[in-house]
Amino acid sequence: MFGEFDTSVIFDNLHFLLEGMQTTLILTVIAICGGLVLGTLLALARLAPFKPLSFIAGSYVNFFRSMPLILVIFWFYFLVPHIVGRPVGGFYSVLVAFVMFEAAYYCEIMRAGIQSVRKGQIYAGQALGLTYTQNMRYVVLPQAFRNMVPILMTQAIILFQDTSLVYVVGVKDFLVSADLVANRENRILEMFTTVALVYFVICLSGSLLVRRLQRKFAQ
Amino acid sequence: MIELKNVSKWYDEFQVLNDCSTQVAKGEVVVVCGPSGSGKSTLIKCVNGLEAFQKGEIYVDGTSVGDAGTNLPQLRSHIGMVFQNFELFPHISVTENIKLAQLKVLGRSDDESQQNAARLLERVGLSDQADKHPAQLSGGQQQRVAIARALAMDPVAMLFDEPTSALDPEMINEVLDVMVELATDGMTMMVVTHEMGFARRVADRVIFMDEGRIEEDCSKEEFFNSERGERAQIFLSKILEH
Ligand SMILES: Nc1ncnc2c1ncn2[C@@H]1O[C@H](COP(=O)(O)OP(=O)(O)OP(=O)(O)O)[C@@H](O)[C@H]1O
Ligand SMILES: [Mg+2]
């Protein structure tokens, strides 16, 4: 098995591997966008003066943050078809799982972001006659988001890595595709080295970008 | 125009405002001064309902600020306010700062808001800075933009909370000049400041606050010329030393 390192197995299966990568990326992007939207709404709810609303949002966040991701993925795999009333396939159930799970983390990031906006800015918006919603929409959230970009991106990188957990319900992401090729062609070393390299390069690029953004924002 | 009747406010046990009553007539300029922590900012923030008060009544242009049924955003939209730290919105340009509330609160068209912004920037002498972001301006320039932003709402009165105390000395006058011009144009103004030169030039009345109380409330001439309470005298001699 370790006799020779044969890279041709990668190129022979390139199309199949790219399809897996496509699944991984779609999952990551939709989970980021959906999680961010839902997370921001949760953050607003958590900070709302109306106590029951902030309690419900708080419970949601605490619940999901206490659950291992893999358990959430399993759950939604069995739960979502039940709720929808028909089989939806692994991909859609993990999509829902990731959005709901990530929302809890994005909520906490956005909450910190909203709280990082100075009180004086809120006063200024109010003094101009903006309503609470307008003040959030035009004054607070844009600044909160901007302040949190580096942390939001770090979370996105973690999410990108976490998507590999979908193997437990048989969704063919990049890692699962590579695993299938590795076993079929008996090229385990080549395939897993490639997988490691690809994850490493993507995540490292992401981290470097975050660091550059941080430096830019620090100015 | 602005009327405060026996206003009191507490932070838990601590009483910040103690039975404050005064009024500002249309076109009048009233300067509020007093030592740090005496409640000046709190008082002025009560006028447009940025801070709630527990006792008393405040009327602006006939509307009761403390009434639960009052539409506060609507009331605030025609009371201009200028803050110590400018509080321009850092994520949008100078022009967009001036346009935002015109568009979203007054429902003006983009064209009209843009024209108002241009006109007001010219008035405060900053036409050439229109497309910059606030962080690219000096403190004095930022404060002048903040005044323009407030004026864009066609306010019936303007509130100032120490508009020059965060500025480097060489920038204070450019802001005061704009304020003096406003005052001479007949704007109703309530100004928290320690700039006694400004008070001497354009104030009609001076209010002196101490420990949440309005200790002096008299005409400018009386305030600067006649006998005052001991605390006001000490305070005044301290700030005039600078
Ligand atoms: N949110 C708050 N909670 C508790 N106490 C507060 C709060 N805001 C202000 N205070 C207190 O109320 C008092 C009056 O504050 P205020 O800011 O109105 O004073 P000020 O006269 O404007 O002082 P300065 O000249 O320093 O601006 C101070 O003693 C301050 O510590
Ligand atoms: Mg103050």
mmCIF file with all atom_site columns, N, CA and C in Angstrom, chain A residues 64 72 75-88 92-93 96-97 100:
data_model
loop_
_atom_site.group_PDB
_atom_site.id
_atom_site.type_symbol
_atom_site.label_atom_id
_atom_site.label_alt_id
_atom_site.label_comp_id
_atom_site.label_asym_id
_atom_site.label_entity_id
_atom_site.label_seq_id
_atom_site.pdbx_PDB_ins_code
_atom_site.Cartn_x
_atom_site.Cartn_y
_atom_site.Cartn_z
_atom_site.occupancy
_atom_site.B_iso_or_equiv
_atom_site.pdbx_formal_charge
_atom_site.auth_seq_id
_atom_site.auth_comp_id
_atom_site.auth_asym_id
_atom_site.auth_atom_id
_atom_site.pdbx_PDB_model_num
ATOM 1  N N  . PHE A 1 64  ? -28.650 24.453 21.842 1.00 0.00 ? 64  PHE A N  1
ATOM 2  C CA . PHE A 1 64  ? -27.819 23.987 20.728 1.00 0.00 ? 64  PHE A CA 1
ATOM 3  C C  . PHE A 1 64  ? -26.339 24.031 21.051 1.00 0.00 ? 64  PHE A C  1
ATOM 4  N N  . VAL A 1 72  ? -26.835 16.444 16.679 1.00 0.00 ? 72  VAL A N  1
ATOM 5  C CA . VAL A 1 72  ? -27.818 17.295 16.003 1.00 0.00 ? 72  VAL A CA 1
ATOM 6  C C  . VAL A 1 72  ? -28.023 16.804 14.563 1.00 0.00 ? 72  VAL A C  1
ATOM 7  N N  . TRP A 1 75  ? -30.114 13.580 14.620 1.00 0.00 ? 75  TRP A N  1
ATOM 8  C CA . TRP A 1 75  ? -31.461 13.938 14.981 1.00 0.00 ? 75  TRP A CA 1
ATOM 9  C C  . TRP A 1 75  ? -32.263 14.465 13.835 1.00 0.00 ? 75  TRP A C  1
ATOM 10 N N  . PHE A 1 76  ? -31.708 15.487 13.180 1.00 0.00 ? 76  PHE A N  1
ATOM 11 C CA . PHE A 1 76  ? -32.438 16.097 12.067 1.00 0.00 ? 76  PHE A CA 1
ATOM 12 C C  . PHE A 1 76  ? -32.604 15.113 10.933 1.00 0.00 ? 76  PHE A C  1
ATOM 13 N N  . TYR A 1 77  ? -31.661 14.185 10.832 1.00 0.00 ? 77  TYR A N  1
ATOM 14 C CA . TYR A 1 77  ? -31.774 13.165 9.797  1.00 0.00 ? 77  TYR A CA 1
ATOM 15 C C  . TYR A 1 77  ? -33.048 12.343 10.005 1.00 0.00 ? 77  TYR A C  1
ATOM 16 N N  . PHE A 1 78  ? -33.368 12.057 11.250 1.00 0.00 ? 78  PHE A N  1
ATOM 17 C CA . PHE A 1 78  ? -34.580 11.285 11.538 1.00 0.00 ? 78  PHE A CA 1
ATOM 18 C C  . PHE A 1 78  ? -35.808 12.178 11.707 1.00 0.00 ? 78  PHE A C  1
ATOM 19 N N  . LEU A 1 79  ? -35.544 13.411 12.191 1.00 0.00 ? 79  LEU A N  1
ATOM 20 C CA . LEU A 1 79  ? -36.655 14.298 12.548 1.00 0.00 ? 79  LEU A CA 1
ATOM 21 C C  . LEU A 1 79  ? -37.272 15.016 11.341 1.00 0.00 ? 79  LEU A C  1
ATOM 22 N N  . VAL A 1 80  ? -36.411 15.557 10.492 1.00 0.00 ? 80  VAL A N  1
ATOM 23 C CA . VAL A 1 80  ? -36.913 16.394 9.390  1.00 0.00 ? 80  VAL A CA 1
ATOM 24 C C  . VAL A 1 80  ? -37.922 15.653 8.506  1.00 0.00 ? 80  VAL A C  1
ATOM 25 N N  . PRO A 1 81  ? -37.633 14.404 8.070  1.00 0.00 ? 81  PRO A N  1
ATOM 26 C CA . PRO A 1 81  ? -38.641 13.697 7.253  1.00 0.00 ? 81  PRO A CA 1
ATOM 27 C C  . PRO A 1 81  ? -39.967 13.544 7.993  1.00 0.00 ? 81  PRO A C  1
ATOM 28 N N  . HIS A 1 82  ? -39.896 13.360 9.302  1.00 0.00 ? 82  HIS A N  1
ATOM 29 C CA . HIS A 1 82  ? -41.103 13.249 10.109 1.00 0.00 ? 82  HIS A CA 1
ATOM 30 C C  . HIS A 1 82  ? -41.939 14.508 10.052 1.00 0.00 ? 82  HIS A C  1
ATOM 31 N N  . ILE A 1 83  ? -41.231 15.659 10.201 1.00 0.00 ? 83  ILE A N  1
ATOM 32 C CA . ILE A 1 83  ? -41.929 16.943 10.238 1.00 0.00 ? 83  ILE A CA 1
ATOM 33 C C  . ILE A 1 83  ? -42.490 17.289 8.861  1.00 0.00 ? 83  ILE A C  1
ATOM 34 N N  . VAL A 1 84  ? -41.675 17.066 7.834  1.00 0.00 ? 84  VAL A N  1
ATOM 35 C CA . VAL A 1 84  ? -42.114 17.389 6.473  1.00 0.00 ? 84  VAL A CA 1
ATOM 36 C C  . VAL A 1 84  ? -43.166 16.390 5.996  1.00 0.00 ? 84  VAL A C  1
ATOM 37 N N  . GLY A 1 85  ? -43.089 15.157 6.495  1.00 0.00 ? 85  GLY A N  1
ATOM 38 C CA . GLY A 1 85  ? -44.087 14.160 6.119  1.00 0.00 ? 85  GLY A CA 1
ATOM 39 C C  . GLY A 1 85  ? -43.673 13.270 4.950  1.00 0.00 ? 85  GLY A C  1
ATOM 40 N N  . ARG A 1 86  ? -42.459 13.484 4.462  1.00 0.00 ? 86  ARG A N  1
ATOM 41 C CA . ARG A 1 86  ? -41.955 12.606 3.390  1.00 0.00 ? 86  ARG A CA 1
ATOM 42 C C  . ARG A 1 86  ? -40.433 12.582 3.441  1.00 0.00 ? 86  ARG A C  1
ATOM 43 N N  . PRO A 1 87  ? -39.831 11.584 2.836  1.00 0.00 ? 87  PRO A N  1
ATOM 44 C CA . PRO A 1 87  ? -38.367 11.525 2.853  1.00 0.00 ? 87  PRO A CA 1
ATOM 45 C C  . PRO A 1 87  ? -37.780 12.719 2.098  1.00 0.00 ? 87  PRO A C  1
ATOM 46 N N  . VAL A 1 88  ? -36.765 13.360 2.673  1.00 0.00 ? 88  VAL A N  1
ATOM 47 C CA . VAL A 1 88  ? -36.203 14.536 2.020  1.00 0.00 ? 88  VAL A CA 1
ATOM 48 C C  . VAL A 1 88  ? -34.763 14.297 1.567  1.00 0.00 ? 88  VAL A C  1
ATOM 49 N N  . TYR A 1 92  ? -30.704 17.570 2.511  1.00 0.00 ? 92  TYR A N  1
ATOM 50 C CA . TYR A 1 92  ? -31.573 18.628 3.037  1.00 0.00 ? 92  TYR A CA 1
ATOM 51 C C  . TYR A 1 92  ? -31.690 18.571 4.559  1.00 0.00 ? 92  TYR A C  1
ATOM 52 N N  . SER A 1 93  ? -31.682 17.382 5.101  1.00 0.00 ? 93  SER A N  1
ATOM 53 C CA . SER A 1 93  ? -31.775 17.304 6.562  1.00 0.00 ? 93  SER A CA 1
ATOM 54 C C  . SER A 1 93  ? -30.504 17.837 7.229  1.00 0.00 ? 93  SER A C  1
ATOM 55 N N  . VAL A 1 96  ? -30.577 21.708 7.120  1.00 0.00 ? 96  VAL A N  1
ATOM 56 C CA . VAL A 1 96  ? -31.383 22.281 8.195  1.00 0.00 ? 96  VAL A CA 1
ATOM 57 C C  . VAL A 1 96  ? -30.626 22.186 9.521  1.00 0.00 ? 96  VAL A C  1
ATOM 58 N N  . ALA A 1 97  ? -30.016 21.043 9.757  1.00 0.00 ? 97  ALA A N  1
ATOM 59 C CA . ALA A 1 97  ? -29.278 20.848 11.010 1.00 0.00 ? 97  ALA A CA 1
ATOM 60 C C  . ALA A 1 97  ? -28.170 21.890 11.158 1.00 0.00 ? 97  ALA A C  1
ATOM 61 N N  . MET A 1 100 ? -29.537 25.515 11.760 1.00 0.00 ? 100 MET A N  1
ATOM 62 C CA . MET A 1 100 ? -30.054 25.702 13.117 1.00 0.00 ? 100 MET A CA 1
ATOM 63 C C  . MET A 1 100 ? -28.937 25.680 14.150 1.00 0.00 ? 100 MET A C  1
#
